mmCIF file of C-alpha atoms in Angstrom:
data_model
loop_
_atom_site.group_PDB
_atom_site.id
_atom_site.type_symbol
_atom_site.label_atom_id
_atom_site.label_comp_id
_atom_site.label_asym_id
_atom_site.label_seq_id
_atom_site.Cartn_x
_atom_site.Cartn_y
_atom_site.Cartn_z
ATOM 1 C CA GLU A 1 0.000 0.000 0.000
ATOM 2 C CA ALA A 2 1.310 3.438 -0.966
ATOM 3 C CA GLN A 3 1.820 5.468 2.161
ATOM 4 C CA VAL A 4 3.733 8.054 4.112
ATOM 5 C CA THR A 5 4.570 6.898 7.633
ATOM 6 C CA GLN A 6 5.406 9.232 10.474
ATOM 7 C CA ASN A 7 6.636 8.365 13.959
ATOM 8 C CA PRO A 8 5.871 9.052 16.678
ATOM 9 C CA ARG A 9 2.223 9.975 16.286
ATOM 10 C CA TYR A 10 2.135 11.589 19.716
ATOM 11 C CA LEU A 11 4.973 12.927 21.823
ATOM 12 C CA ILE A 12 5.241 14.993 24.977
ATOM 13 C CA THR A 13 8.701 16.284 25.747
ATOM 14 C CA VAL A 14 10.441 19.016 27.718
ATOM 15 C CA THR A 15 12.207 22.147 26.585
ATOM 16 C CA GLY A 16 15.692 21.510 25.270
ATOM 17 C CA LYS A 17 15.491 17.751 24.862
ATOM 18 C CA LYS A 18 16.471 16.887 21.305
ATOM 19 C CA LEU A 19 13.962 14.872 19.332
ATOM 20 C CA THR A 20 13.518 13.460 15.854
ATOM 21 C CA VAL A 21 10.284 12.826 14.009
ATOM 22 C CA THR A 22 10.782 10.251 11.308
ATOM 23 C CA CYS A 23 9.071 10.191 7.923
ATOM 24 C CA SER A 24 9.244 7.428 5.363
ATOM 25 C CA GLN A 25 7.485 6.976 2.011
ATOM 26 C CA ASN A 26 7.295 3.877 -0.177
ATOM 27 C CA MET A 27 6.298 5.520 -3.474
ATOM 28 C CA ASN A 28 9.776 6.435 -4.749
ATOM 29 C CA HIS A 29 8.830 10.107 -4.596
ATOM 30 C CA GLU A 30 11.523 12.691 -5.150
ATOM 31 C CA TYR A 31 9.819 15.548 -3.320
ATOM 32 C CA MET A 32 9.271 15.464 0.438
ATOM 33 C CA SER A 33 8.191 18.200 2.775
ATOM 34 C CA TRP A 34 7.385 18.985 6.403
ATOM 35 C CA TYR A 35 4.492 21.171 7.507
ATOM 36 C CA ARG A 36 3.200 22.331 10.835
ATOM 37 C CA GLN A 37 -0.470 22.986 11.419
ATOM 38 C CA ASP A 38 -1.614 25.455 14.035
ATOM 39 C CA PRO A 39 -5.131 26.764 14.746
ATOM 40 C CA GLY A 40 -5.918 29.803 12.639
ATOM 41 C CA LEU A 41 -2.662 29.583 10.702
ATOM 42 C CA GLY A 42 -3.346 26.682 8.367
ATOM 43 C CA LEU A 43 -0.428 24.678 7.021
ATOM 44 C CA ARG A 44 3.008 26.241 7.066
ATOM 45 C CA GLN A 45 5.938 24.661 5.320
ATOM 46 C CA ILE A 46 9.048 24.060 7.438
ATOM 47 C CA TYR A 47 11.508 22.435 5.039
ATOM 48 C CA TYR A 48 11.323 20.588 1.780
ATOM 49 C CA SER A 49 13.561 18.363 -0.302
ATOM 50 C CA MET A 50 13.558 17.956 -4.060
ATOM 51 C CA ASN A 51 15.745 14.830 -3.936
ATOM 52 C CA VAL A 52 18.496 13.076 -2.009
ATOM 53 C CA GLU A 53 20.933 15.545 -0.425
ATOM 54 C CA VAL A 54 18.847 18.498 -1.682
ATOM 55 C CA THR A 55 16.959 20.390 1.005
ATOM 56 C CA ASP A 56 15.672 23.927 1.322
ATOM 57 C CA LYS A 57 13.934 26.144 3.827
ATOM 58 C CA GLY A 58 10.216 26.685 3.764
ATOM 59 C CA ASP A 59 8.307 29.484 5.437
ATOM 60 C CA VAL A 60 9.082 28.649 9.083
ATOM 61 C CA PRO A 61 12.434 26.808 9.308
ATOM 62 C CA GLU A 62 13.744 28.355 12.533
ATOM 63 C CA GLY A 63 14.427 25.771 15.227
ATOM 64 C CA TYR A 64 14.279 22.804 12.851
ATOM 65 C CA LYS A 65 16.730 20.729 10.856
ATOM 66 C CA VAL A 66 16.218 18.068 8.222
ATOM 67 C CA SER A 67 18.305 15.606 6.285
ATOM 68 C CA ARG A 68 17.725 13.578 3.127
ATOM 69 C CA LYS A 69 20.324 10.832 2.979
ATOM 70 C CA GLU A 70 17.980 8.327 1.385
ATOM 71 C CA LYS A 71 15.164 8.892 -1.051
ATOM 72 C CA ARG A 72 12.513 7.314 1.150
ATOM 73 C CA ASN A 73 13.344 9.040 4.468
ATOM 74 C CA PHE A 74 13.092 12.667 5.517
ATOM 75 C CA PRO A 75 13.460 13.093 9.298
ATOM 76 C CA LEU A 76 12.615 16.329 11.083
ATOM 77 C CA ILE A 77 15.006 17.216 13.888
ATOM 78 C CA LEU A 78 14.323 19.581 16.761
ATOM 79 C CA GLU A 79 17.738 20.167 18.346
ATOM 80 C CA SER A 80 16.416 22.155 21.313
ATOM 81 C CA PRO A 81 12.630 22.151 21.343
ATOM 82 C CA SER A 82 10.742 25.093 22.800
ATOM 83 C CA PRO A 83 7.076 25.447 23.775
ATOM 84 C CA ASN A 84 6.324 27.466 20.612
ATOM 85 C CA GLN A 85 7.101 24.317 18.640
ATOM 86 C CA THR A 86 4.097 22.608 20.159
ATOM 87 C CA SER A 87 2.105 21.768 17.068
ATOM 88 C CA LEU A 88 0.742 19.129 14.730
ATOM 89 C CA TYR A 89 3.355 18.128 12.167
ATOM 90 C CA PHE A 90 2.770 16.564 8.773
ATOM 91 C CA CYS A 91 5.165 14.966 6.360
ATOM 92 C CA ALA A 92 4.187 14.824 2.694
ATOM 93 C CA SER A 93 5.652 13.547 -0.544
ATOM 94 C CA SER A 94 5.052 13.781 -4.260
ATOM 95 C CA LEU A 95 6.656 13.141 -7.605
ATOM 96 C CA ALA A 96 8.932 15.869 -8.880
ATOM 97 C CA GLY A 97 10.854 16.496 -12.022
ATOM 98 C CA ASP A 98 9.767 17.366 -15.525
ATOM 99 C CA SER A 99 7.390 14.523 -16.125
ATOM 100 C CA SER A 100 3.865 14.309 -17.446
ATOM 101 C CA ARG A 101 3.178 12.116 -14.434
ATOM 102 C CA ASN A 102 3.983 14.884 -12.047
ATOM 103 C CA THR A 103 1.049 17.109 -11.223
ATOM 104 C CA GLY A 104 2.112 18.001 -7.714
ATOM 105 C CA GLU A 105 -0.417 15.870 -5.847
ATOM 106 C CA LEU A 106 0.803 15.425 -2.298
ATOM 107 C CA PHE A 107 0.517 12.322 -0.152
ATOM 108 C CA PHE A 108 0.399 13.078 3.559
ATOM 109 C CA GLY A 109 1.296 11.138 6.647
ATOM 110 C CA GLU A 110 -1.182 10.845 9.509
ATOM 111 C CA GLY A 111 0.502 13.554 11.538
ATOM 112 C CA SER A 112 2.641 13.808 14.667
ATOM 113 C CA ARG A 113 1.254 15.777 17.572
ATOM 114 C CA LEU A 114 4.113 17.261 19.556
ATOM 115 C CA THR A 115 3.810 18.969 22.927
ATOM 116 C CA VAL A 116 6.827 20.749 24.392
ATOM 117 C CA LEU A 117 6.529 21.578 28.103
ATOM 118 C CA ALA B 1 4.876 34.664 -5.681
ATOM 119 C CA GLN B 2 1.784 32.544 -5.444
ATOM 120 C CA SER B 3 -1.010 32.781 -2.938
ATOM 121 C CA VAL B 4 -4.300 31.121 -2.128
ATOM 122 C CA ALA B 5 -7.258 32.644 -0.320
ATOM 123 C CA GLN B 6 -10.075 30.772 1.330
ATOM 124 C CA PRO B 7 -12.287 33.653 2.442
ATOM 125 C CA GLU B 8 -14.466 31.653 4.833
ATOM 126 C CA ASP B 9 -13.069 30.132 8.010
ATOM 127 C CA GLN B 10 -16.254 28.123 8.418
ATOM 128 C CA VAL B 11 -19.143 27.069 6.226
ATOM 129 C CA ASN B 12 -22.364 25.746 7.713
ATOM 130 C CA VAL B 13 -24.889 23.835 5.648
ATOM 131 C CA ALA B 14 -27.842 21.573 6.339
ATOM 132 C CA GLU B 15 -27.658 17.953 5.293
ATOM 133 C CA GLY B 16 -29.116 17.470 1.826
ATOM 134 C CA ASN B 17 -28.436 21.044 0.760
ATOM 135 C CA PRO B 18 -25.797 21.993 -1.797
ATOM 136 C CA LEU B 19 -22.485 23.231 -0.483
ATOM 137 C CA THR B 20 -19.770 25.516 -1.812
ATOM 138 C CA VAL B 21 -16.346 26.134 -0.328
ATOM 139 C CA LYS B 22 -14.598 29.058 -1.967
ATOM 140 C CA CYS B 23 -11.012 29.378 -3.157
ATOM 141 C CA THR B 24 -9.251 32.070 -5.143
ATOM 142 C CA TYR B 25 -5.629 32.110 -6.141
ATOM 143 C CA SER B 26 -2.885 34.310 -7.473
ATOM 144 C CA VAL B 27 -0.123 32.721 -9.530
ATOM 145 C CA SER B 28 1.551 33.341 -12.837
ATOM 146 C CA GLY B 29 0.791 31.097 -15.763
ATOM 147 C CA ASN B 30 -1.592 28.160 -15.721
ATOM 148 C CA PRO B 31 -1.354 26.450 -12.362
ATOM 149 C CA TYR B 32 -2.366 23.070 -11.085
ATOM 150 C CA LEU B 33 -5.169 23.420 -8.539
ATOM 151 C CA PHE B 34 -6.042 21.012 -5.768
ATOM 152 C CA TRP B 35 -8.503 20.355 -2.996
ATOM 153 C CA TYR B 36 -7.558 18.306 0.037
ATOM 154 C CA VAL B 37 -9.747 17.184 2.929
ATOM 155 C CA GLN B 38 -8.702 16.606 6.526
ATOM 156 C CA TYR B 39 -10.919 14.579 8.819
ATOM 157 C CA PRO B 40 -10.414 14.892 12.584
ATOM 158 C CA ASN B 41 -7.138 13.401 13.797
ATOM 159 C CA ARG B 42 -6.101 12.451 10.270
ATOM 160 C CA GLY B 43 -3.692 13.665 7.653
ATOM 161 C CA LEU B 44 -4.796 15.526 4.555
ATOM 162 C CA GLN B 45 -6.237 13.452 1.737
ATOM 163 C CA PHE B 46 -6.334 14.362 -1.931
ATOM 164 C CA LEU B 47 -9.850 15.131 -3.128
ATOM 165 C CA LEU B 48 -9.531 16.392 -6.682
ATOM 166 C CA LYS B 49 -7.352 18.422 -9.018
ATOM 167 C CA TYR B 50 -7.511 20.612 -12.088
ATOM 168 C CA ILE B 51 -4.727 20.198 -14.600
ATOM 169 C CA THR B 52 -6.202 21.208 -17.933
ATOM 170 C CA GLY B 53 -9.293 20.749 -20.050
ATOM 171 C CA ASP B 54 -12.853 20.739 -18.756
ATOM 172 C CA ASN B 55 -13.421 23.461 -16.182
ATOM 173 C CA LEU B 56 -15.614 21.189 -14.052
ATOM 174 C CA VAL B 57 -13.570 18.573 -12.265
ATOM 175 C CA LYS B 58 -15.108 15.618 -10.475
ATOM 176 C CA GLY B 59 -13.431 14.019 -7.489
ATOM 177 C CA SER B 60 -13.939 11.664 -4.591
ATOM 178 C CA TYR B 61 -17.065 11.359 -2.416
ATOM 179 C CA GLY B 62 -19.275 13.210 -4.919
ATOM 180 C CA PHE B 63 -17.321 16.451 -4.771
ATOM 181 C CA GLU B 64 -16.596 18.589 -7.787
ATOM 182 C CA ALA B 65 -14.821 21.867 -8.378
ATOM 183 C CA GLU B 66 -15.209 24.560 -10.983
ATOM 184 C CA PHE B 67 -12.182 26.274 -12.424
ATOM 185 C CA ASN B 68 -12.782 29.856 -13.509
ATOM 186 C CA LYS B 69 -9.731 31.375 -15.130
ATOM 187 C CA SER B 70 -11.082 34.910 -15.443
ATOM 188 C CA GLN B 71 -11.978 35.025 -11.747
ATOM 189 C CA THR B 72 -8.938 32.945 -10.716
ATOM 190 C CA SER B 73 -11.201 30.782 -8.618
ATOM 191 C CA PHE B 74 -11.514 27.078 -7.926
ATOM 192 C CA HIS B 75 -14.601 26.609 -5.753
ATOM 193 C CA LEU B 76 -15.419 23.220 -4.290
ATOM 194 C CA LYS B 77 -19.004 22.060 -4.607
ATOM 195 C CA LYS B 78 -21.294 19.190 -3.796
ATOM 196 C CA PRO B 79 -24.961 18.966 -4.805
ATOM 197 C CA SER B 80 -26.156 17.333 -1.589
ATOM 198 C CA ALA B 81 -24.149 17.561 1.641
ATOM 199 C CA LEU B 82 -23.783 14.704 4.116
ATOM 200 C CA VAL B 83 -23.026 14.972 7.828
ATOM 201 C CA SER B 84 -19.954 12.843 7.137
ATOM 202 C CA ASP B 85 -18.624 15.600 4.845
ATOM 203 C CA SER B 86 -17.902 17.685 7.954
ATOM 204 C CA ALA B 87 -14.151 18.255 7.863
ATOM 205 C CA LEU B 88 -11.444 20.806 7.156
ATOM 206 C CA TYR B 89 -10.917 21.583 3.468
ATOM 207 C CA PHE B 90 -7.745 23.017 1.974
ATOM 208 C CA CYS B 91 -7.266 24.539 -1.437
ATOM 209 C CA ALA B 92 -3.755 24.451 -2.931
ATOM 210 C CA VAL B 93 -2.047 25.813 -6.029
ATOM 211 C CA VAL B 94 1.119 24.645 -7.756
ATOM 212 C CA ARG B 95 2.827 26.729 -10.381
ATOM 213 C CA ARG B 96 3.731 24.474 -13.274
ATOM 214 C CA GLY B 97 7.379 23.454 -13.032
ATOM 215 C CA SER B 98 7.768 24.401 -9.356
ATOM 216 C CA TYR B 99 6.325 21.247 -7.678
ATOM 217 C CA ILE B 100 5.900 23.229 -4.466
ATOM 218 C CA PRO B 101 2.292 23.834 -3.417
ATOM 219 C CA THR B 102 0.914 26.855 -1.620
ATOM 220 C CA PHE B 103 -2.027 26.116 0.653
ATOM 221 C CA GLY B 104 -4.942 28.225 1.739
ATOM 222 C CA ARG B 105 -5.657 28.480 5.466
ATOM 223 C CA GLY B 106 -8.445 25.963 5.317
ATOM 224 C CA THR B 107 -12.221 26.112 5.646
ATOM 225 C CA SER B 108 -14.091 24.143 8.267
ATOM 226 C CA LEU B 109 -17.218 22.630 6.758
ATOM 227 C CA ILE B 110 -19.968 21.760 9.220
ATOM 228 C CA VAL B 111 -22.959 19.846 7.928
ATOM 229 C CA HIS B 112 -25.909 19.868 10.314
ATOM 230 C CA PRO B 113 -28.352 16.928 10.461
#
């Protein structure tokens, strides 16, 4: 089954304790992205990656890191979490490149709800 | 730059009545346009898309959307709403060749029994 898998789905942590949210897709997609969703603010893009070893900042990258060492994985790293990073996080993927198959349709994970105390 | 506006934070409709969720966009060229739906405690799911051709696009769960180039709009519609359609709906635009979508802020659809 084609899917995007995020872990953990729920996490409560404390300020300053490094954490990683993993994201894996099994569709051989080039493009992967992280979003955070907050009430009244919609979806905001944190980082995205067009392919292996190619990453770029989105709209709200401060306090986050990412890496893309393999095509299927795109972990989100919070080196020193703060309470303002309490949010619902989504990973998404899609085809990229100049192909008639690529129309930009995103496949989303189920979300990771993070609480930083 | 590209942008998407969903002017209504919430839309209320009675079950059985038609529904419309509005979306307007600003982007150069001919974009790809999408609607996604998010049910409670779930990720976003693709609903439908406009690529080219017929301005009326049909998607999942009986939804359809009408592309209007002159008004730069892509409103989501359904002839007869169900209570189970209650969810958060996001409009998104992708400029051809960029692969990076811009999302609207979302519209909460509430269908009353």
